[in-house]
PDB file of C-alpha atoms in Angstrom:
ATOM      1  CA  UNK N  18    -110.375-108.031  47.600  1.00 81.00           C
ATOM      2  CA  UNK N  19    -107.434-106.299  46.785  1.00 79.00           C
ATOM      3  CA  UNK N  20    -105.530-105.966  50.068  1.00 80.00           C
ATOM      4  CA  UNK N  21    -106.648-109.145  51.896  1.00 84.00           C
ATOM      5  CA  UNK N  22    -103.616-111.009  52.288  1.00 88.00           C
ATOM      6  CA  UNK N  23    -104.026-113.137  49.126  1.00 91.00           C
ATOM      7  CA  UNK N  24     -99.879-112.299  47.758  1.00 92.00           C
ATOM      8  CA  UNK N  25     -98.647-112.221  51.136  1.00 92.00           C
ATOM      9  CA  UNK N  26    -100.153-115.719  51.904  1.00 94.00           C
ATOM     10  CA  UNK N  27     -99.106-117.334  48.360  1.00 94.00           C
ATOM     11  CA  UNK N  28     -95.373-115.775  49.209  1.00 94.00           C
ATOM     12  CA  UNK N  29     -95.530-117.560  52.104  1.00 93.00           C
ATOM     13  CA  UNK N  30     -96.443-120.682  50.791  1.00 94.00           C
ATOM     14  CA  UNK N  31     -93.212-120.001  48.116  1.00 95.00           C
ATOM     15  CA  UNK N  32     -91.254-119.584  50.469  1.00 94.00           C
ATOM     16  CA  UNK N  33     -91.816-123.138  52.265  1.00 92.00           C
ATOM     17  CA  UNK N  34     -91.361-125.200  48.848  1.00 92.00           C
ATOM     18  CA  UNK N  35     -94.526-124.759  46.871  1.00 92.00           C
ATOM     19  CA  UNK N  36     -94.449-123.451  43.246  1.00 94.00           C
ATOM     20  CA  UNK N  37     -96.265-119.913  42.995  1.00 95.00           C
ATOM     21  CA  UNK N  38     -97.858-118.501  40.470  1.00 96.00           C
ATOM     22  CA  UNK N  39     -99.096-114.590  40.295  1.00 95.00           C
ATOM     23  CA  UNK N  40    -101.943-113.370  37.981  1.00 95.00           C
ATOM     24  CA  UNK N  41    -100.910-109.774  38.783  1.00 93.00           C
ATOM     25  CA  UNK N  42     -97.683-110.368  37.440  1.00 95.00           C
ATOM     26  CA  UNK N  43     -98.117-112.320  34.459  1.00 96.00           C
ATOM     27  CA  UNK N  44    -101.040-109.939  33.814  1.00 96.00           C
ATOM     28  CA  UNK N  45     -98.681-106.904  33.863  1.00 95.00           C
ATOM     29  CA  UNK N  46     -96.124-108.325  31.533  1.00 96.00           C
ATOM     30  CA  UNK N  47     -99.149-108.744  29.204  1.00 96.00           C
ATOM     31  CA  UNK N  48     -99.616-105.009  29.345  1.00 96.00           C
ATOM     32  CA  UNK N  49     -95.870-103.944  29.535  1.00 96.00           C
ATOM     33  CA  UNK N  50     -96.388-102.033  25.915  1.00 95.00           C
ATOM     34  CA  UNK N  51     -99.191-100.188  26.955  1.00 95.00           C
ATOM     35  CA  UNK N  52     -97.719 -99.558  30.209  1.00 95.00           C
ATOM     36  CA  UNK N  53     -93.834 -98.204  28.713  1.00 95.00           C
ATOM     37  CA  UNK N  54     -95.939 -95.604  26.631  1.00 94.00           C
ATOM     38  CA  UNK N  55     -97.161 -93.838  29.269  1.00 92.00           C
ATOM     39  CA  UNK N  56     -94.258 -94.495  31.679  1.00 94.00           C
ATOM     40  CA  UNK N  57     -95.880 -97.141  34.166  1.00 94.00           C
ATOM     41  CA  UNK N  58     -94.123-100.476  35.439  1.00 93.00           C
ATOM     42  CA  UNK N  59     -95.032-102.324  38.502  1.00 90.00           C
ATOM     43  CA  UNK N  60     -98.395-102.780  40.111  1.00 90.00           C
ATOM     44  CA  UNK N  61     -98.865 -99.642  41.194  1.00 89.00           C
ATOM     45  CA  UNK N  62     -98.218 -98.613  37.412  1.00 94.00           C
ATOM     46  CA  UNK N  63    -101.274-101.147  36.288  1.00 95.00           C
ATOM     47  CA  UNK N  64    -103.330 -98.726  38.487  1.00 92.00           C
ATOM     48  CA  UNK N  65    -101.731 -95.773  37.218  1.00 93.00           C
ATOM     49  CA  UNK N  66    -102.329 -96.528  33.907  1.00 96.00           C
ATOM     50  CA  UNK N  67    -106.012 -97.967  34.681  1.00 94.00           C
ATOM     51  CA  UNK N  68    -106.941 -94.366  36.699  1.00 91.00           C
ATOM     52  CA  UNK N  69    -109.118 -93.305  38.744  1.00 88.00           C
ATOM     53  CA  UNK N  70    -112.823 -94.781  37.791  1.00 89.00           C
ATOM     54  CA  UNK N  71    -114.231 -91.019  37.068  1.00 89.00           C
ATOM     55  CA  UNK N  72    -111.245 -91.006  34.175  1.00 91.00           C
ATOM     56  CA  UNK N  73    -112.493 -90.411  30.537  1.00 92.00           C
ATOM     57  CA  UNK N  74    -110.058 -94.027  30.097  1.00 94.00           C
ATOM     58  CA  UNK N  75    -110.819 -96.040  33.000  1.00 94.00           C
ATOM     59  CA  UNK N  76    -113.743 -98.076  30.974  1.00 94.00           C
ATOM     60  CA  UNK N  77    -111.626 -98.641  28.353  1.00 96.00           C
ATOM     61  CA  UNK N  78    -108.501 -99.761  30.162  1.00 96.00           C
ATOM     62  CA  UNK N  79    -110.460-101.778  32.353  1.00 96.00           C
ATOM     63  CA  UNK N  80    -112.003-104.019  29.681  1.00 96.00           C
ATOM     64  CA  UNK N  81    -108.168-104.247  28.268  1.00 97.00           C
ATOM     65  CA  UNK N  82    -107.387-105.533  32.024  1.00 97.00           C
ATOM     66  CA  UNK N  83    -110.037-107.886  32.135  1.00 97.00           C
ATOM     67  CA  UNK N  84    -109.005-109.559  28.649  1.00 97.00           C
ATOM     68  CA  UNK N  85    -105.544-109.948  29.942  1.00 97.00           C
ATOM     69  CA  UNK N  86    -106.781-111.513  32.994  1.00 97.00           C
ATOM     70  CA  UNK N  87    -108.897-113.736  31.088  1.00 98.00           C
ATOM     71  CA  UNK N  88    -106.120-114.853  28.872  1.00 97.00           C
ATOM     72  CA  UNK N  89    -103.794-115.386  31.738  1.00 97.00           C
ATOM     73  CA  UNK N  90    -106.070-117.836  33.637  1.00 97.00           C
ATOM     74  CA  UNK N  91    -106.945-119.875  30.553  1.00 98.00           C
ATOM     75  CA  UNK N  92    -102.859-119.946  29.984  1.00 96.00           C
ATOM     76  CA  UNK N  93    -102.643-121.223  33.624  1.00 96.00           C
ATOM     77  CA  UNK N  94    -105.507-123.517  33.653  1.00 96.00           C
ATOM     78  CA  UNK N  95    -104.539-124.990  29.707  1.00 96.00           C
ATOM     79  CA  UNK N  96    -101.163-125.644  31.728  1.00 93.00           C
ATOM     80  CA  UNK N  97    -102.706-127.558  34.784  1.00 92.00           C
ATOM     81  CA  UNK N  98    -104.922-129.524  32.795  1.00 92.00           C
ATOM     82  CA  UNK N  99    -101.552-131.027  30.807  1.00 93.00           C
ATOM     83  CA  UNK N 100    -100.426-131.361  34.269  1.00 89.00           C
ATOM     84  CA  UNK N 101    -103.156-133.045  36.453  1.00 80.00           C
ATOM     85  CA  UNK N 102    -100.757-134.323  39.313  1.00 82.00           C
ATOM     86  CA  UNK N 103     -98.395-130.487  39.213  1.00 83.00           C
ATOM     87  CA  UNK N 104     -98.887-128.921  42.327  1.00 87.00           C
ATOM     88  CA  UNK N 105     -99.368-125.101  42.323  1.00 92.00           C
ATOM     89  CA  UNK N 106    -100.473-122.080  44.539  1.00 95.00           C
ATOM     90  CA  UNK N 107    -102.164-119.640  42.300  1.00 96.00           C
ATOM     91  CA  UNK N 108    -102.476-115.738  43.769  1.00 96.00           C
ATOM     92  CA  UNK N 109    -105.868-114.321  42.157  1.00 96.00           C
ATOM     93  CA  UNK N 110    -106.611-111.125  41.660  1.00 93.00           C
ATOM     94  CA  UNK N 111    -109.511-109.666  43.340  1.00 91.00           C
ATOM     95  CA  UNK N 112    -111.497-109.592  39.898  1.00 94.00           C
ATOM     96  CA  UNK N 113    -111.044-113.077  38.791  1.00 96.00           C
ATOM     97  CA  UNK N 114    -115.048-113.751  39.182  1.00 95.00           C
ATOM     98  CA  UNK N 115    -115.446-111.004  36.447  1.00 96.00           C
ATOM     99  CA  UNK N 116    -113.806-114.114  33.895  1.00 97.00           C
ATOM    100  CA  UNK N 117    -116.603-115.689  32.957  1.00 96.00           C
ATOM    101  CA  UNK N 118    -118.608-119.057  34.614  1.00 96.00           C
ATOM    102  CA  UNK N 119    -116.699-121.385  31.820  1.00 97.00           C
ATOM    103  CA  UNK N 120    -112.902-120.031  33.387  1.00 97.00           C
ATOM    104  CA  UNK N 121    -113.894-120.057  37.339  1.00 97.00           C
ATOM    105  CA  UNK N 122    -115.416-124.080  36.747  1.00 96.00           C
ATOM    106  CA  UNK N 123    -112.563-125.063  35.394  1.00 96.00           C
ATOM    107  CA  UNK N 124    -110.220-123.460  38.288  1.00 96.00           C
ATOM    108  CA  UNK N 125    -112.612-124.585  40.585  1.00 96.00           C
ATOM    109  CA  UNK N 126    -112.014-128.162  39.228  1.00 94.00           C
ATOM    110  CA  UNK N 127    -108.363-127.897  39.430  1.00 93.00           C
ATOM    111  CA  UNK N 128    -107.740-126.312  42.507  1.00 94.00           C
ATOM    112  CA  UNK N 129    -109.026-125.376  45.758  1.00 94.00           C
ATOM    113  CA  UNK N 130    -109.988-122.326  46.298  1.00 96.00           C
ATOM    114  CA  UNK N 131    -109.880-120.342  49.347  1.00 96.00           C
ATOM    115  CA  UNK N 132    -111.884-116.680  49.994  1.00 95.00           C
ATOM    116  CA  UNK N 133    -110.154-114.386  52.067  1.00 93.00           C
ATOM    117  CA  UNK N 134    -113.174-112.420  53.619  1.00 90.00           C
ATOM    118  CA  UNK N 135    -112.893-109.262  55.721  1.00 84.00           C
ATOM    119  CA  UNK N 136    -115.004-108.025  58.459  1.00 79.00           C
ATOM    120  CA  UNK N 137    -116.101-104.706  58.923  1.00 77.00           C
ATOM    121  CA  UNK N 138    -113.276-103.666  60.357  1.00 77.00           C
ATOM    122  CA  UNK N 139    -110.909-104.971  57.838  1.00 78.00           C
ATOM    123  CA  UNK N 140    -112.787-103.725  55.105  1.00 80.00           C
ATOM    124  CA  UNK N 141    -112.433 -99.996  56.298  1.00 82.00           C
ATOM    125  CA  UNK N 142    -108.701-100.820  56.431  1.00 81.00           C
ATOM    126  CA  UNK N 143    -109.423-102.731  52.667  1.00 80.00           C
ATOM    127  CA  UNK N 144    -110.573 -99.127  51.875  1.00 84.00           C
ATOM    128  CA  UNK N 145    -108.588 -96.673  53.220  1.00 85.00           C
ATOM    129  CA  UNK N 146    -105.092 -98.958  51.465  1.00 83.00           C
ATOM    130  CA  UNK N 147    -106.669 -98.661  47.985  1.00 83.00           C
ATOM    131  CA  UNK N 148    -107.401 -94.653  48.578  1.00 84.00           C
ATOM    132  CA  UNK N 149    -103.474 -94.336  49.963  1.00 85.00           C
ATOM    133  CA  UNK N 150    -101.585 -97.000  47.864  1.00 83.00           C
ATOM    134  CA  UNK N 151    -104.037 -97.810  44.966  1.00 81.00           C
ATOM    135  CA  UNK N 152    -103.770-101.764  42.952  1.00 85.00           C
ATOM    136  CA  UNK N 153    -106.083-102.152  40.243  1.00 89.00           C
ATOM    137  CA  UNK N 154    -109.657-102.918  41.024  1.00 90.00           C
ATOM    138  CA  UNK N 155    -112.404-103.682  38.185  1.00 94.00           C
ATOM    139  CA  UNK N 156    -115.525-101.347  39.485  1.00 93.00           C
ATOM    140  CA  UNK N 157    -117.794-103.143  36.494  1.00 92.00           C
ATOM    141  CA  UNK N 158    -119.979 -99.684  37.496  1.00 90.00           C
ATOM    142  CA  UNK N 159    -119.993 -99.814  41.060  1.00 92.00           C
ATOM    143  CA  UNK N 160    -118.279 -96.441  41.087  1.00 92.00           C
ATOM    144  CA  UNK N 161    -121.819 -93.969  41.511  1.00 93.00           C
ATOM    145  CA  UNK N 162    -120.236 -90.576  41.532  1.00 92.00           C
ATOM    146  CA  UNK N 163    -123.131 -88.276  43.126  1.00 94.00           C
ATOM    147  CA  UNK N 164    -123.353 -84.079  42.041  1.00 93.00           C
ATOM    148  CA  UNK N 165    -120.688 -82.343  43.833  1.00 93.00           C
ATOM    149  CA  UNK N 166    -118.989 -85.272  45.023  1.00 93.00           C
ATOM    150  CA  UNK N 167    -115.284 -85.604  44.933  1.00 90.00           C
ATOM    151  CA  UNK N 168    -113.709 -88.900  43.308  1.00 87.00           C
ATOM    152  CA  UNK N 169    -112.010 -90.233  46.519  1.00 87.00           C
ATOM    153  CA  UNK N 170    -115.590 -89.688  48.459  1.00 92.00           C
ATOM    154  CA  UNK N 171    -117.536 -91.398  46.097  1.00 93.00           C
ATOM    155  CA  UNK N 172    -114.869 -94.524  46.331  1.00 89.00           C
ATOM    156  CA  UNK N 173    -114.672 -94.331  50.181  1.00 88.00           C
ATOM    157  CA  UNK N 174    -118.776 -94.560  50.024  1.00 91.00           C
ATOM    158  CA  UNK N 175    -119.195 -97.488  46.884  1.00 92.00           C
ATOM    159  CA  UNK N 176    -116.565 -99.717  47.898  1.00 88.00           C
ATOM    160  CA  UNK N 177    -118.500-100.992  50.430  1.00 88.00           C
ATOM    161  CA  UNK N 178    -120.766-102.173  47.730  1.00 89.00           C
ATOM    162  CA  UNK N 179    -118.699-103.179  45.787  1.00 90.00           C
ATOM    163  CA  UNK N 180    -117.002-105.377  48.415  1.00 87.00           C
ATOM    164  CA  UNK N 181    -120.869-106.775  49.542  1.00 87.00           C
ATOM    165  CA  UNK N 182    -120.854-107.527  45.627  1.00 88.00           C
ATOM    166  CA  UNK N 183    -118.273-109.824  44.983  1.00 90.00           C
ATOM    167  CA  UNK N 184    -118.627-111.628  48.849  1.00 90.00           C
ATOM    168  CA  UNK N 185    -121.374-113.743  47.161  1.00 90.00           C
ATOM    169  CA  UNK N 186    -119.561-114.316  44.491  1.00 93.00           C
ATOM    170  CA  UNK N 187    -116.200-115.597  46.307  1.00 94.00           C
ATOM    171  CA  UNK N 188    -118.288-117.275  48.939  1.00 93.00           C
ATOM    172  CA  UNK N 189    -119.780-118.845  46.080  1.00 93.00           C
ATOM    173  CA  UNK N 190    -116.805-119.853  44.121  1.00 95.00           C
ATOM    174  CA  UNK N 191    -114.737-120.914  47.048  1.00 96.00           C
ATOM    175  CA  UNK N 192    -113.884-124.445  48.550  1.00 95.00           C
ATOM    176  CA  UNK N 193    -113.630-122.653  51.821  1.00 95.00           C
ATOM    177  CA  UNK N 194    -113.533-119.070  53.755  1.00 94.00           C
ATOM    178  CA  UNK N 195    -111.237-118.064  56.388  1.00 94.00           C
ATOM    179  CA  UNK N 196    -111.798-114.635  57.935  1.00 91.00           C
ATOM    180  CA  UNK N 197    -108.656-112.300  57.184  1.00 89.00           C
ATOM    181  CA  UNK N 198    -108.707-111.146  61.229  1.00 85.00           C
ATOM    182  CA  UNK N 199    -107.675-114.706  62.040  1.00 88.00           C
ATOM    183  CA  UNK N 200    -105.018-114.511  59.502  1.00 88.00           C
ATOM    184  CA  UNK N 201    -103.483-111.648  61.343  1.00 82.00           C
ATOM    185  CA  UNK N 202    -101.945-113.925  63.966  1.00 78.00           C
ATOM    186  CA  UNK N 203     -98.468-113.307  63.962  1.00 77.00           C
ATOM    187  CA  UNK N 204     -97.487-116.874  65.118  1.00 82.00           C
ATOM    188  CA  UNK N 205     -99.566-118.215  61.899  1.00 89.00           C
ATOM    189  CA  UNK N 206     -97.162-119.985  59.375  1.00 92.00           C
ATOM    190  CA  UNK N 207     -97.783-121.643  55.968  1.00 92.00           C
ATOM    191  CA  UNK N 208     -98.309-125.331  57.430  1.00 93.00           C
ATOM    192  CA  UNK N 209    -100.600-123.865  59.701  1.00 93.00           C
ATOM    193  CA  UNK N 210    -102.386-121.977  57.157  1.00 93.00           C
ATOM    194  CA  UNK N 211    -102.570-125.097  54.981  1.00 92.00           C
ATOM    195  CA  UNK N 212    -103.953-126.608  58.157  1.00 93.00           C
ATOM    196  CA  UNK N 213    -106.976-124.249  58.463  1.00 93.00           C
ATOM    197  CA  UNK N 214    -107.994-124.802  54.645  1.00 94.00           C
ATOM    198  CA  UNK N 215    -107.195-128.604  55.275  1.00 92.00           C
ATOM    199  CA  UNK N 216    -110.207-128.290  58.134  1.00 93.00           C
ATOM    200  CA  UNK N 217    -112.605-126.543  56.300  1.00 92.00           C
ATOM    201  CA  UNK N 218    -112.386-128.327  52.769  1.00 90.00           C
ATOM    202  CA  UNK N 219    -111.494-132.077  54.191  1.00 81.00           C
ATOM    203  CA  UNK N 220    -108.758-131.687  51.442  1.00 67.00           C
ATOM    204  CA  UNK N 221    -105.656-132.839  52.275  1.00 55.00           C
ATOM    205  CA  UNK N 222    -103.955-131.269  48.612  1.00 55.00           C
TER     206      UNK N 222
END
């Protein structure tokens, strides 16, 4: 989920030698024309421009989102599959199981994939980021507005939902989980982060 550690993590990894790629990124330079017309750059733009999920726009702009994310994973994946031995450390986006079954096999074949998951905890801290500092998150109509409630309450009571939601589906995708409460050891550095996936997955790549 948006929040979990998954860019600070793949920064990390940059930053001791590995080639990094972001989806985020490439998926807001897809969207930089939209974006400029209504004044947005950066991430926080992406969610600007996306809105809140009660928006007369938001199912509209989210669909757009989700067809530039496809396109930049098959651009990424097309790339690794020219390049079976390139090593890489790809940061997802939260939303990448809404690509399709064809897209997440073939990422699953070429690289390992690791779920961040939160615990209860975490995931009230998951929550109360995107209501303070909103990224873009695909609700795919998890957002259940009830009669009289305000936008931010309804969000603060369906993310929770949405975050059970797509657990299966990352549990499901993934090579391996590692709880994002571990991850918050300071003394924790990319080789020993490697490490931990290493132990889970058996996978020395």
């Amino acid at each position: 989920m948006s929040g979990a550690g998954k860019t600070f993590w793949t920064k990390r990894l940059a930053a001791s030698g590995y080639p990094r790629v972001s989806c985020d990124d490439r998926i807001e330079e897809k969207l930089v024309p939209r974006l400029a017309a209504g004044g947005y750059a950066g991430i926080n733009g992406v969610a600007a421009w996306m809105g809140w999920p009660d928006s007369a726009t938001y199912t509209e702009r989210e669909s757009e989102y989700l067809a530039e994310e496809i396109h930049t994973l098959d651009e990424i994946l097309t790339e690794l599959e020219k390049q079976l031995e390139k090593s890489l450390v790809l940061d997802t986006t939260g939303s990448v199981i809404y690509t399709g079954n064809n897209l997440l096999m073939r990422l699953r074949r070429q690289m390992t994939i690791v779920h961040l998951a939160a615990c209860a905890e975490e995931q009230q801290l998951l929550i109360e980021r995107y209501l303070n500092d909103p990224k873009p998150v695909l609700w795919r109509g998890a957002f259940q507005p009830k009669p009289g409630e305000g936008p931010r309450e309804t969000v603060a009571r369906c993310y929770p939902a949405l975050i059970a939601a797509r657990r299966q589906s990352y549990e499901a995708l993934a090579h391996c989980t590692l709880q994002v409460a571990v991850l918050r050891d300071g003394s924790l550095d990319a080789p020993a982060f490697l490490k931990m996936i290493q132990s889970k997955t058996g996978n020395p790549r």
